[in-house]
Short mmCIF file of C-alpha atoms in Angstrom, two decimals:
data_model
loop_
_atom_site.label_atom_id
_atom_site.label_comp_id
_atom_site.label_asym_id
_atom_site.label_seq_id
_atom_site.Cartn_x
_atom_site.Cartn_y
_atom_site.Cartn_z
CA UNK K 9 83.23 135.14 93.59
CA UNK K 10 82.92 136.33 97.17
CA UNK K 11 84.39 134.72 100.28
CA UNK K 12 81.18 132.91 101.27
CA UNK K 13 80.92 131.28 97.83
CA UNK K 14 84.55 130.18 98.05
CA UNK K 15 84.00 128.68 101.50
CA UNK K 16 80.85 126.91 100.35
CA UNK K 17 82.75 125.46 97.40
CA UNK K 18 85.56 124.31 99.71
CA UNK K 19 82.99 122.74 102.03
CA UNK K 20 81.26 120.97 99.13
CA UNK K 21 84.61 119.70 97.78
CA UNK K 22 85.54 118.39 101.23
CA UNK K 23 82.15 116.69 101.58
CA UNK K 24 82.50 115.07 98.16
CA UNK K 25 86.01 113.92 99.05
CA UNK K 26 84.77 112.49 102.35
CA UNK K 27 82.01 110.54 100.58
CA UNK K 28 84.53 109.09 98.11
CA UNK K 29 86.85 108.04 100.94
CA UNK K 30 83.95 106.49 102.87
CA UNK K 31 82.89 104.53 99.79
CA UNK K 32 86.44 103.25 99.30
CA UNK K 33 86.62 102.42 103.02
CA UNK K 34 83.42 100.35 102.79
CA UNK K 35 84.72 98.44 99.78
CA UNK K 36 88.09 97.79 101.44
CA UNK K 37 86.35 96.66 104.63
CA UNK K 38 84.20 94.23 102.62
CA UNK K 39 87.32 92.88 100.89
CA UNK K 40 89.00 92.45 104.27
CA UNK K 41 86.03 90.53 105.66
CA UNK K 42 86.09 88.22 102.63
CA UNK K 43 89.81 87.59 103.14
CA UNK K 44 89.22 86.94 106.83
CA UNK K 45 86.62 84.27 106.10
CA UNK K 46 88.91 82.71 103.47
CA UNK K 47 91.72 82.62 106.00
CA UNK K 48 89.50 80.85 108.54
CA UNK K 49 88.36 78.32 105.93
CA UNK K 50 91.95 77.58 104.93
CA UNK K 51 93.01 77.20 108.56
CA UNK K 52 90.23 74.64 109.02
CA UNK K 53 91.41 72.79 105.91
CA UNK K 54 94.97 72.81 107.28
CA UNK K 55 93.77 71.38 110.59
CA UNK K 56 91.92 68.62 108.76
CA UNK K 57 94.95 67.84 106.59
CA UNK K 58 97.17 67.75 109.70
CA UNK K 59 94.86 65.09 111.16
CA UNK K 60 95.14 62.91 108.06
CA UNK K 61 97.60 60.00 108.36
CA UNK K 62 100.55 59.81 105.96
CA UNK K 63 99.54 58.18 102.71
CA UNK K 64 95.89 59.20 103.10
CA UNK K 65 94.08 59.87 99.86
CA UNK K 66 93.28 63.54 99.34
CA UNK K 67 91.11 64.77 96.51
CA UNK K 68 90.88 68.20 94.99
CA UNK K 69 87.76 69.47 93.26
CA UNK K 70 88.66 70.73 89.78
CA UNK K 71 85.55 71.74 87.91
CA UNK K 72 83.06 68.88 88.16
CA UNK K 73 85.75 66.24 88.86
CA UNK K 74 87.57 65.08 91.97
CA UNK K 75 91.28 64.64 91.25
CA UNK K 76 93.65 62.68 93.48
CA UNK K 77 96.30 64.90 95.08
CA UNK K 78 99.40 64.10 97.11
CA UNK K 79 98.92 64.87 100.84
CA UNK K 80 102.20 66.78 101.10
CA UNK K 81 101.35 68.84 98.03
CA UNK K 82 97.89 69.62 99.42
CA UNK K 83 99.39 70.73 102.75
CA UNK K 84 101.94 72.89 100.94
CA UNK K 85 99.27 74.51 98.80
CA UNK K 86 97.10 75.31 101.82
CA UNK K 87 100.05 76.77 103.72
CA UNK K 88 100.96 78.97 100.73
CA UNK K 89 97.36 80.11 100.49
CA UNK K 90 97.27 80.93 104.22
CA UNK K 91 100.51 82.90 103.89
CA UNK K 92 99.21 84.80 100.86
CA UNK K 93 95.87 85.62 102.51
CA UNK K 94 97.63 86.78 105.69
CA UNK K 95 99.75 89.14 103.58
CA UNK K 96 96.67 90.48 101.82
CA UNK K 97 94.94 90.99 105.18
CA UNK K 98 97.92 93.04 106.37
CA UNK K 99 97.75 95.11 103.18
CA UNK K 100 94.02 95.72 103.66
CA UNK K 101 94.58 96.71 107.29
CA UNK K 102 97.20 99.23 106.18
CA UNK K 103 94.77 100.57 103.54
CA UNK K 104 92.02 100.90 106.15
CA UNK K 105 94.35 102.81 108.48
CA UNK K 106 95.29 105.20 105.65
CA UNK K 107 91.63 105.68 104.74
CA UNK K 108 90.78 106.35 108.39
CA UNK K 109 93.40 109.09 108.38
CA UNK K 110 91.98 110.54 105.13
CA UNK K 111 88.47 110.54 106.61
CA UNK K 112 89.68 112.38 109.69
CA UNK K 113 91.50 114.95 107.55
CA UNK K 114 88.39 115.54 105.43
CA UNK K 115 86.21 115.96 108.52
CA UNK K 116 88.69 118.40 110.03
CA UNK K 117 88.75 120.41 106.80
CA UNK K 118 84.95 120.52 106.76
CA UNK K 119 84.88 121.71 110.37
CA UNK K 120 87.45 124.43 109.64
CA UNK K 121 85.46 125.70 106.68
CA UNK K 122 82.23 125.55 108.69
CA UNK K 123 83.80 127.56 111.51
CA UNK K 124 85.06 130.16 109.02
CA UNK K 125 81.57 130.43 107.52
CA UNK K 126 80.03 130.90 110.98
CA UNK K 127 82.57 133.62 111.83
CA UNK K 128 81.69 135.43 108.60
CA UNK K 129 77.99 135.18 109.32
CA UNK K 130 78.46 136.49 112.86
CA UNK K 131 80.76 139.33 111.82
CA UNK K 132 79.07 142.73 111.75
CA UNK K 133 78.56 143.93 108.20
#
């Protein structure tokens, strides 16, 4: 295997790696957007529950039935959900930052290999 073939293989491997990272990035970004909308929905629910007077009847949809739920319990559940979603959002943000770094590294590797290939092509035989 000559040098050009090795460089082409390295370039192809880097390109494949970059595509895999971009695919994972897209999936993670979609997951983050879903979590963001869930967080907003839960914040709206919390605001509505905060407006409810003490002793107000709150119902929770379980399957096809509405079940009576204690106001304090409902508020607690929503706050736990908000806390959990916020933690997941942080985790997704960290994942996205790591994937950004991986993408940059893959691009740099591809550029290095491309430059080496150009130097070989320009070198007098």
